[in-house]
CSV table of C-alpha atoms (C1' of nucleotides) in Angstrom, one decimal:
chain,number,residue,atom,x,y,z
A,1218,UNK,CA,-0.1,0.2,-0.2
A,1219,UNK,CA,2.7,2.5,0.6
A,1220,UNK,CA,4.0,1.9,-2.5
A,1221,UNK,CA,1.4,3.7,-3.7
A,1222,UNK,CA,2.2,6.7,-2.3
A,1223,UNK,CA,5.7,6.5,-2.4
A,1224,UNK,CA,5.0,6.9,-6.2
A,1225,UNK,CA,2.3,10.1,-5.7
A,1226,UNK,CA,4.5,11.6,-3.9
A,1227,UNK,CA,8.0,11.3,-6.0
A,1228,UNK,CA,5.0,12.3,-9.2
A,1229,UNK,CA,4.1,15.7,-7.7
A,1230,UNK,CA,7.7,16.4,-7.9
A,1231,UNK,CA,7.7,15.7,-11.2
A,1232,UNK,CA,6.0,13.7,-13.4
A,1233,UNK,CA,7.9,10.9,-14.9
A,1234,UNK,CA,7.7,8.2,-16.4
A,1235,UNK,CA,8.0,4.3,-14.9
A,1236,UNK,CA,11.9,4.2,-16.2
A,1237,UNK,CA,12.2,7.5,-14.5
A,1238,UNK,CA,10.7,6.1,-11.3
A,1239,UNK,CA,12.8,2.6,-10.4
A,1240,UNK,CA,15.9,4.8,-11.6
A,1241,UNK,CA,14.8,7.9,-9.0
A,1242,UNK,CA,14.4,4.7,-6.2
A,1243,UNK,CA,18.2,4.8,-6.0
A,1244,UNK,CA,18.4,8.5,-4.7
A,1245,UNK,CA,16.0,10.6,-2.6
A,1246,UNK,CA,12.5,8.9,-1.7
A,1247,UNK,CA,14.8,5.4,-2.2
A,1248,UNK,CA,16.8,6.1,0.9
A,1249,UNK,CA,13.6,5.5,2.5
A,1250,UNK,CA,11.3,3.3,0.3
A,1251,UNK,CA,12.6,1.2,-2.4
A,1252,UNK,CA,11.1,-0.8,-5.5
A,1253,UNK,CA,11.6,-3.7,-8.7
A,1254,UNK,CA,11.0,-1.5,-12.3
A,1255,UNK,CA,7.6,-3.9,-12.3
A,1256,UNK,CA,6.3,-3.5,-8.4
A,1257,UNK,CA,6.5,0.2,-10.1
A,1258,UNK,CA,4.8,-0.6,-13.5
A,1259,UNK,CA,2.6,-2.4,-11.8
A,1260,UNK,CA,1.2,-0.3,-9.0
A,1261,UNK,CA,0.8,2.7,-11.5
A,1262,UNK,CA,-0.9,0.1,-13.8
A,1263,UNK,CA,-3.0,0.1,-10.4
A,1264,UNK,CA,-3.4,3.7,-10.0
A,1265,UNK,CA,-4.2,4.3,-13.3
A,1266,UNK,CA,-7.6,2.5,-13.3
A,1267,UNK,CA,-8.2,3.9,-10.1
A,1268,UNK,CA,-8.5,7.5,-11.4
A,1269,UNK,CA,-5.1,8.5,-9.3
A,1270,UNK,CA,-2.9,9.0,-12.0
A,1271,UNK,CA,-3.2,9.6,-15.5
A,1272,UNK,CA,-0.5,8.5,-18.4
A,1273,UNK,CA,0.7,10.6,-21.2
A,1274,UNK,CA,2.4,8.9,-24.1
A,1275,UNK,CA,5.0,11.3,-25.3
A,1276,UNK,CA,6.9,9.4,-29.0
A,1277,UNK,CA,10.5,9.6,-29.1
A,1278,UNK,CA,12.7,9.3,-32.1
A,1279,UNK,CA,14.8,6.4,-31.6
A,1280,UNK,CA,14.0,5.4,-28.5
A,1281,UNK,CA,10.5,3.5,-27.3
A,1282,UNK,CA,7.4,5.8,-25.8
A,1283,UNK,CA,7.6,6.7,-23.0
A,1284,UNK,CA,4.8,7.1,-20.6
A,1285,UNK,CA,4.4,10.6,-18.6
A,1286,UNK,CA,2.5,10.2,-15.3
A,1287,UNK,CA,1.0,12.7,-13.3
A,1288,UNK,CA,-1.3,12.5,-10.5
A,1289,UNK,CA,-4.6,13.5,-10.5
A,1290,UNK,CA,-7.0,15.5,-7.9
A,1291,UNK,CA,-7.9,12.2,-6.1
A,1292,UNK,CA,-4.6,10.5,-6.5
A,1293,UNK,CA,-3.4,14.3,-3.7
A,1294,UNK,CA,-6.9,14.0,-2.0
A,1295,UNK,CA,-6.3,10.1,-1.2
A,1296,UNK,CA,-2.3,11.2,-0.1
A,1297,UNK,CA,-2.6,13.8,1.4
A,1298,UNK,CA,-5.3,11.8,3.9
A,1299,UNK,CA,-2.8,8.8,4.1
A,1300,UNK,CA,-0.2,11.7,5.6
A,1301,UNK,CA,-2.4,12.8,8.4
A,1302,UNK,CA,-2.9,9.8,9.6
A,1303,UNK,CA,-0.6,8.3,12.0
A,1304,UNK,CA,2.1,5.2,11.3
A,1305,UNK,CA,3.7,2.4,13.2
A,1306,UNK,CA,7.4,2.6,13.9
A,1307,UNK,CA,9.2,0.7,11.8
A,1308,UNK,CA,10.0,-1.9,12.1
A,1309,UNK,CA,13.8,-3.5,12.3
A,1310,UNK,CA,14.5,-6.0,10.0
A,1311,UNK,CA,18.5,-6.6,10.3
A,1312,UNK,CA,19.5,-9.6,8.8
A,1313,UNK,CA,23.2,-8.1,10.7
A,1314,UNK,CA,21.6,-7.7,13.1
A,1315,UNK,CA,20.6,-11.7,13.5
A,1316,UNK,CA,24.4,-13.0,12.8
A,1317,UNK,CA,25.9,-10.6,15.5
A,1318,UNK,CA,23.4,-12.0,18.5
A,1319,UNK,CA,24.0,-15.5,16.7
A,1320,UNK,CA,27.8,-14.8,17.3
A,1321,UNK,CA,28.9,-17.3,19.5
A,1322,UNK,CA,28.7,-19.9,17.3
A,1323,UNK,CA,31.4,-18.5,15.2
A,1324,UNK,CA,35.0,-17.4,15.9
A,1325,UNK,CA,35.3,-14.0,17.0
A,1326,UNK,CA,38.1,-12.9,14.7
A,1327,UNK,CA,35.0,-13.7,11.7
A,1328,UNK,CA,32.8,-11.2,14.5
A,1329,UNK,CA,34.8,-8.5,14.5
A,1330,UNK,CA,35.6,-9.1,11.3
A,1331,UNK,CA,32.5,-8.7,10.0
A,1332,UNK,CA,31.8,-5.3,12.1
A,1333,UNK,CA,35.1,-3.8,10.4
A,1334,UNK,CA,33.0,-4.3,7.0
A,1335,UNK,CA,29.7,-3.3,8.2
A,1336,UNK,CA,31.4,-0.9,10.0
A,1337,UNK,CA,33.2,0.3,6.3
A,1338,UNK,CA,29.6,0.3,4.1
A,1339,UNK,CA,28.0,2.6,6.3
A,1340,UNK,CA,31.0,4.8,6.1
A,1341,UNK,CA,30.4,5.2,2.8
A,1342,UNK,CA,26.1,5.8,2.6
A,1343,UNK,CA,27.7,8.6,6.0
A,1344,UNK,CA,29.6,9.9,3.3
A,1345,UNK,CA,27.1,10.1,0.5
A,1346,UNK,CA,24.7,12.2,2.8
A,1347,UNK,CA,27.2,14.5,3.9
A,1348,UNK,CA,28.0,15.4,-0.1
A,1349,UNK,CA,24.4,15.5,-0.7
A,1350,UNK,CA,24.0,18.0,2.3
A,1351,UNK,CA,27.2,20.6,1.2
A,1352,UNK,CA,25.7,20.2,-2.0
A,1353,UNK,CA,22.0,21.2,-1.8
A,1354,UNK,CA,21.8,22.5,1.7
A,1355,UNK,CA,25.0,24.6,2.4
A,1356,UNK,CA,23.4,26.4,5.3
A,1357,UNK,CA,20.1,25.0,6.8
A,1358,UNK,CA,19.1,28.8,7.3
A,1359,UNK,CA,18.8,29.4,3.7
A,1360,UNK,CA,17.3,25.8,2.8
A,1361,UNK,CA,15.2,26.8,0.9
A,1362,UNK,CA,11.1,26.4,1.5
A,1363,UNK,CA,10.3,23.2,-0.6
A,1364,UNK,CA,13.7,21.1,0.7
A,1365,UNK,CA,12.7,21.5,3.9
A,1366,UNK,CA,11.7,17.9,4.4
A,1367,UNK,CA,13.6,17.0,2.5
A,1368,UNK,CA,16.8,18.9,4.7
A,1369,UNK,CA,15.4,17.1,7.6
A,1370,UNK,CA,14.9,13.5,6.1
A,1371,UNK,CA,18.4,14.1,5.4
A,1372,UNK,CA,19.4,14.8,8.9
A,1373,UNK,CA,18.2,11.6,10.2
A,1374,UNK,CA,19.5,9.4,7.3
A,1375,UNK,CA,23.3,11.6,8.6
A,1376,UNK,CA,22.4,9.9,12.2
A,1377,UNK,CA,21.7,7.0,11.3
A,1378,UNK,CA,24.8,6.0,10.2
A,1379,UNK,CA,26.3,8.0,12.6
A,1380,UNK,CA,25.1,5.5,15.2
A,1381,UNK,CA,26.2,3.0,13.3
A,1382,UNK,CA,29.2,4.1,12.6
A,1383,UNK,CA,29.4,4.9,16.9
A,1384,UNK,CA,27.5,0.9,17.6
A,1385,UNK,CA,30.6,-0.3,15.8
A,1386,UNK,CA,33.4,1.5,17.3
A,1387,UNK,CA,31.9,0.4,21.1
A,1388,UNK,CA,31.3,-3.3,19.6
A,1389,UNK,CA,35.0,-3.9,18.8
A,1390,UNK,CA,35.3,-2.2,22.3
A,1391,UNK,CA,33.7,-4.8,24.1
A,1392,UNK,CA,35.0,-7.7,22.4
A,1393,UNK,CA,37.9,-7.0,23.0
A,1394,UNK,CA,38.5,-6.5,26.3
A,1395,UNK,CA,35.9,-9.3,26.5
A,1396,UNK,CA,39.1,-12.0,24.8
B,229,UNK,CA,14.9,-16.9,3.3
B,230,UNK,CA,16.0,-15.2,6.5
B,231,UNK,CA,13.8,-16.4,8.6
B,232,UNK,CA,14.3,-20.0,8.2
B,233,UNK,CA,17.8,-19.6,10.2
B,234,UNK,CA,15.9,-17.0,12.5
B,235,UNK,CA,14.3,-19.6,13.9
B,236,UNK,CA,16.7,-21.9,13.9
B,237,UNK,CA,19.0,-19.0,15.9
B,238,UNK,CA,16.2,-19.3,18.8
B,239,UNK,CA,16.1,-23.5,18.4
B,240,UNK,CA,19.9,-23.9,19.4
B,241,UNK,CA,19.4,-21.6,22.6
B,242,UNK,CA,16.4,-24.0,23.4
B,243,UNK,CA,13.7,-26.7,21.2
B,244,UNK,CA,9.9,-24.6,21.0
B,245,UNK,CA,7.1,-24.8,19.3
B,246,UNK,CA,6.0,-23.0,16.2
B,247,UNK,CA,3.9,-21.7,18.8
B,248,UNK,CA,6.4,-20.5,21.4
B,249,UNK,CA,8.1,-18.7,18.5
B,250,UNK,CA,5.4,-17.1,17.4
B,251,UNK,CA,5.6,-15.0,20.9
B,252,UNK,CA,9.2,-15.1,21.5
B,253,UNK,CA,9.1,-13.0,17.8
B,254,UNK,CA,8.1,-10.6,20.6
B,255,UNK,CA,11.1,-9.9,22.2
B,256,UNK,CA,14.9,-10.7,21.9
B,257,UNK,CA,15.6,-12.3,18.0
B,258,UNK,CA,12.1,-10.0,17.6
B,259,UNK,CA,13.7,-7.5,18.4
B,260,UNK,CA,15.6,-7.1,14.5
B,261,UNK,CA,13.2,-10.1,12.5
B,262,UNK,CA,9.4,-10.6,12.6
B,263,UNK,CA,7.3,-13.5,11.5
B,264,UNK,CA,3.5,-14.5,12.2
B,265,UNK,CA,2.5,-17.5,13.0
B,266,UNK,CA,1.6,-18.5,9.9
B,267,UNK,CA,4.3,-17.5,8.0
B,268,UNK,CA,6.5,-19.3,11.3
B,269,UNK,CA,4.6,-22.7,10.7
B,270,UNK,CA,5.4,-22.7,7.2
B,271,UNK,CA,8.7,-22.9,7.3
B,272,UNK,CA,8.7,-25.7,10.2
B,273,UNK,CA,6.8,-27.3,8.3
B,274,UNK,CA,9.6,-27.1,5.3
B,275,UNK,CA,12.7,-26.7,7.8
B,276,UNK,CA,11.1,-30.3,8.3
B,277,UNK,CA,10.9,-31.6,4.8
B,278,UNK,CA,15.3,-30.5,4.8
B,279,UNK,CA,15.6,-32.4,7.4
B,280,UNK,CA,17.4,-29.3,9.0
B,281,UNK,CA,14.9,-29.2,12.4
B,282,UNK,CA,13.2,-32.8,13.6
B,283,UNK,CA,9.0,-32.2,15.6
B,284,UNK,CA,9.1,-34.2,19.0
B,285,UNK,CA,5.0,-33.9,19.5
B,286,UNK,CA,5.0,-33.7,23.2
B,287,UNK,CA,0.9,-34.9,24.8
B,288,UNK,CA,0.0,-33.2,27.1
B,289,UNK,CA,-3.4,-32.9,29.5
B,290,UNK,CA,-6.1,-30.9,28.4
B,291,UNK,CA,-4.5,-29.1,25.9
B,292,UNK,CA,-3.7,-29.5,22.0
B,293,UNK,CA,0.0,-31.6,21.5
B,294,UNK,CA,2.9,-30.0,21.3
B,295,UNK,CA,5.5,-29.9,18.5
B,296,UNK,CA,8.8,-28.8,19.9
B,297,UNK,CA,11.5,-28.8,17.2
B,298,UNK,CA,15.2,-29.7,17.4
B,299,UNK,CA,18.2,-28.4,15.2
B,300,UNK,CA,19.8,-31.0,12.9
B,301,UNK,CA,23.5,-31.6,12.2
B,302,UNK,CA,22.5,-30.2,8.9
B,303,UNK,CA,20.9,-26.9,9.8
B,304,UNK,CA,22.6,-26.4,12.6
B,305,UNK,CA,26.0,-26.9,10.0
B,306,UNK,CA,23.9,-24.6,6.7
B,307,UNK,CA,23.3,-22.0,9.5
B,308,UNK,CA,27.2,-21.2,10.4
B,309,UNK,CA,27.7,-20.7,6.7
B,310,UNK,CA,25.2,-19.0,6.9
B,311,UNK,CA,26.7,-16.7,9.5
B,312,UNK,CA,29.7,-17.0,7.7
B,313,UNK,CA,28.4,-15.4,4.6
B,314,UNK,CA,29.2,-11.1,5.0
B,315,UNK,CA,25.3,-9.3,4.7
B,316,UNK,CA,24.3,-6.5,3.0
B,317,UNK,CA,23.4,-3.2,4.3
B,318,UNK,CA,19.8,-4.1,5.8
B,319,UNK,CA,17.4,-1.1,3.5
B,320,UNK,CA,15.2,1.2,5.0
B,321,UNK,CA,11.7,0.8,4.9
B,322,UNK,CA,9.7,3.9,6.6
B,323,UNK,CA,6.6,4.9,5.5
B,324,UNK,CA,7.2,7.8,8.6
B,325,UNK,CA,10.4,9.4,6.3
B,326,UNK,CA,8.2,9.0,3.8
B,327,UNK,CA,5.1,11.5,5.2
B,328,UNK,CA,8.0,14.1,6.6
B,329,UNK,CA,9.3,13.7,3.6
B,330,UNK,CA,6.0,14.9,2.1
B,331,UNK,CA,5.7,17.4,4.8
B,332,UNK,CA,5.5,20.6,2.5
B,333,UNK,CA,1.7,18.9,1.8
B,334,UNK,CA,-0.4,19.4,4.9
B,335,UNK,CA,-0.7,21.9,7.3
B,336,UNK,CA,2.6,22.5,9.7
B,337,UNK,CA,1.4,22.1,13.5
B,338,UNK,CA,0.3,18.2,11.4
B,339,UNK,CA,3.6,17.6,11.2
B,340,UNK,CA,4.9,19.0,14.6
B,341,UNK,CA,2.8,17.4,15.9
B,342,UNK,CA,3.2,14.2,14.6
B,343,UNK,CA,6.9,13.8,15.3
B,344,UNK,CA,5.8,14.9,19.3
B,345,UNK,CA,3.9,11.2,18.8
B,346,UNK,CA,7.1,9.7,17.2
B,347,UNK,CA,9.1,10.6,19.7
B,348,UNK,CA,6.8,9.7,22.8
B,349,UNK,CA,7.2,6.1,20.7
B,350,UNK,CA,10.7,5.3,20.3
B,351,UNK,CA,10.6,7.0,23.8
B,352,UNK,CA,8.8,3.9,24.8
B,353,UNK,CA,10.5,1.6,23.0
B,354,UNK,CA,14.1,3.0,24.6
B,355,UNK,CA,12.6,2.9,27.8
B,356,UNK,CA,12.0,-0.8,27.3
B,357,UNK,CA,15.5,-1.8,26.2
B,358,UNK,CA,16.8,0.0,29.1
B,359,UNK,CA,15.4,-2.2,31.6
B,360,UNK,CA,16.4,-4.6,29.8
B,361,UNK,CA,19.8,-3.8,30.2
B,362,UNK,CA,19.8,-2.9,34.3
B,363,UNK,CA,18.0,-6.9,34.4
B,364,UNK,CA,20.0,-8.6,32.8
B,365,UNK,CA,23.3,-7.0,32.0
B,366,UNK,CA,24.1,-4.5,34.8
B,367,UNK,CA,27.7,-4.2,34.2
B,368,UNK,CA,29.5,-4.8,30.8
B,369,UNK,CA,32.1,-6.2,32.3
B,370,UNK,CA,30.1,-9.3,34.2
B,371,UNK,CA,28.2,-10.2,31.3
B,372,UNK,CA,27.9,-14.2,31.4
B,373,UNK,CA,29.4,-14.9,27.6
B,374,UNK,CA,26.4,-16.3,26.2
B,375,UNK,CA,24.5,-13.2,25.8
B,376,UNK,CA,27.8,-11.5,25.3
B,377,UNK,CA,26.2,-11.5,21.6
B,378,UNK,CA,22.7,-10.9,22.2
B,379,UNK,CA,24.2,-7.6,24.7
B,380,UNK,CA,25.5,-6.2,21.4
B,381,UNK,CA,22.6,-6.6,20.0
B,382,UNK,CA,20.7,-4.8,22.6
B,383,UNK,CA,23.2,-1.6,22.8
B,384,UNK,CA,22.1,-1.4,19.1
B,385,UNK,CA,19.1,-1.2,19.9
B,386,UNK,CA,19.6,1.6,23.0
B,387,UNK,CA,21.7,3.3,20.6
B,388,UNK,CA,19.1,3.2,17.5
B,389,UNK,CA,16.3,4.8,19.3
B,390,UNK,CA,18.2,7.7,21.2
B,391,UNK,CA,19.1,9.1,17.7
B,392,UNK,CA,15.6,8.6,17.0
B,393,UNK,CA,14.9,11.3,19.8
B,394,UNK,CA,17.8,13.4,18.9
B,395,UNK,CA,16.3,13.4,15.5
B,396,UNK,CA,13.2,14.3,16.9
B,397,UNK,CA,14.6,16.7,18.7
B,398,UNK,CA,16.5,19.2,16.7
B,399,UNK,CA,13.5,18.1,14.3
B,400,UNK,CA,11.3,19.9,15.8
B,401,UNK,CA,13.6,23.6,16.2
B,402,UNK,CA,14.7,23.7,12.9
B,403,UNK,CA,10.6,23.5,12.3
B,404,UNK,CA,10.4,26.2,14.8
B,405,UNK,CA,13.0,28.3,13.5
B,406,UNK,CA,11.7,27.7,9.9
B,407,UNK,CA,8.2,29.3,11.2
C,1228,DG,C1',-22.4,-17.6,28.5
C,1229,DG,C1',-18.3,-14.3,27.1
C,1230,DT,C1',-13.1,-12.9,27.0
C,1231,DG,C1',-8.3,-15.6,26.5
C,1232,DC,C1',-4.6,-17.8,26.1
C,1233,DC,C1',-3.4,-22.5,24.6
C,1234,DA,C1',-1.5,-25.1,19.8
C,1235,DT,C1',-2.3,-26.1,15.6
C,1236,DG,C1',-3.5,-25.6,11.0
C,1237,DT,C1',-5.9,-23.7,6.0
C,1238,DA,C1',-6.9,-21.1,2.4
C,1239,DA,C1',-6.8,-16.3,0.0
C,1240,DC,C1',-4.8,-12.8,-0.8
C,1241,DG,C1',-0.7,-8.8,-1.3
C,1242,DA,C1',4.0,-7.5,-1.5
C,1243,DG,C1',7.9,-8.5,-3.5
C,1244,DT,C1',11.9,-11.1,-6.3
C,1245,DT,C1',13.6,-12.8,-9.7
C,1246,DA,C1',14.6,-14.7,-15.1
C,1247,DC,C1',13.7,-13.9,-19.3
C,1248,DA,C1',11.8,-10.8,-23.4
C,1249,DT,C1',12.3,-7.1,-27.1
C,1250,DG,C1',14.8,-3.8,-30.1
C,1251,DA,C1',16.5,0.3,-31.2
C,1252,DT,C1',20.7,3.7,-29.7
C,1253,DT,C1',25.0,4.7,-28.1
C,1254,DG,C1',30.2,4.1,-27.5
C,1255,DG,C1',34.3,1.6,-26.1
D,121,DC,C1',30.9,-6.7,-32.0
D,122,DC,C1',29.4,-6.7,-27.5
D,123,DA,C1',28.0,-3.7,-23.3
D,124,DA,C1',25.6,-0.4,-22.0
D,125,DT,C1',21.1,2.5,-21.3
D,126,DC,C1',16.8,3.9,-22.4
D,127,DA,C1',11.6,2.2,-22.1
D,128,DT,C1',8.4,-1.3,-21.4
D,129,DG,C1',6.3,-5.2,-20.0
D,130,DT,C1',4.7,-10.9,-18.8
D,131,DA,C1',5.3,-15.5,-16.9
D,132,DA,C1',6.9,-17.4,-12.0
D,133,DC,C1',7.6,-17.3,-7.5
D,134,DT,C1',8.7,-17.1,-2.3
D,135,DC,C1',7.6,-13.9,1.4
D,136,DG,C1',3.9,-11.9,4.2
D,137,DT,C1',-0.8,-10.6,5.4
D,138,DT,C1',-5.5,-11.2,6.3
D,139,DA,C1',-8.7,-14.0,8.1
D,140,DC,C1',-11.2,-17.6,9.2
D,141,DA,C1',-11.7,-23.0,12.0
D,142,DT,C1',-11.1,-26.2,16.1
D,143,DG,C1',-11.6,-27.3,20.9
D,144,DG,C1',-11.2,-27.1,25.0
D,145,DC,C1',-10.0,-25.2,29.5
D,146,DA,C1',-9.7,-21.1,33.1
D,147,DC,C1',-11.3,-16.7,34.8
D,148,DC,C1',-14.5,-12.6,36.1
DNA sequence: GGTGCCATGTAACGAGTTACATGATTGG
DNA sequence: CCAATCATGTAACTCGTTACATGGCACC
């Protein structure tokens, strides 16, 4: 269900095709919602049937036609209703933590290695977020109105990654003292 | 796929029934992996067929029979192999962040209200985790060997919730200065 | 007498994944 | 010439959710 709303949010910013949506789900909205292109096409078909969005076929030279989707009034009003509803906390589903939990079953240096690798990946993700912060939100003061809320979510991303780094350091330290 | 391993991890600690597993998925393993009882029963049937686990029927007076599952050698070796494999970062899938991102579509005080509610829920979750820390891991020094890795995951939970609280405070402050 | 716990299960559906398919264009 | 990008789609599958079903026991 949320996928539909994620698509609407993205289409409101700017009408685009299924292909564009699939790509965009690597950045911005993609930082907190993911979908494959098959899921997206399926959902778009449904939304068009329900009259929440409308497609406009754009002929292109030397490439396949594009179907550009825009949000209709019906879609927008459903989206606003949904935005006002309260949402439960997102459940944590983390394979890595499951592996740590069962860590006593494998050698201790394998665990430390795992945490190191994990730390490195979060480090990289943090750098990605920080680059966005530098490029688009140089000063939180003069943040343009439209992107203020996007900035809030970016701040969450940065804190999230930093939190992981801190945990990795603590975990490695604890492991060392326990040896 | 991970569900199977989550079940194995729990069954290794202590053999139990599908019903017990479903309940237990509220605590401990349930903090980072969830499943409904139907998913669990379905998966247990499959694991038994694959010879990864074995069931023992326990007759009970005045209640339905119990089927207690234990992990077999085949299951344990598969689990260990899996534990050593590296895992990707868990994708963030968060409806709340999606709503914040689209926050410019609804009144600003509704957003602040949302963040307040959200903060309160994370506050409660944090207290749950802290209670566990106080009761079972009074001092990280004398943490019993078996629960050391569980303690690491608990520390992650605590940091995660604290991180949300900090973000909520920052977000509310930013909203106030922007008004 | 109704609600809730114990314990297991079926059925149907919706969401998400993986593989396959097409066909033209651009770049190394 | 091969791979990648653009752009859309079908098919088959697994994973996850919701509803329904049974049947005895304990508690208020």
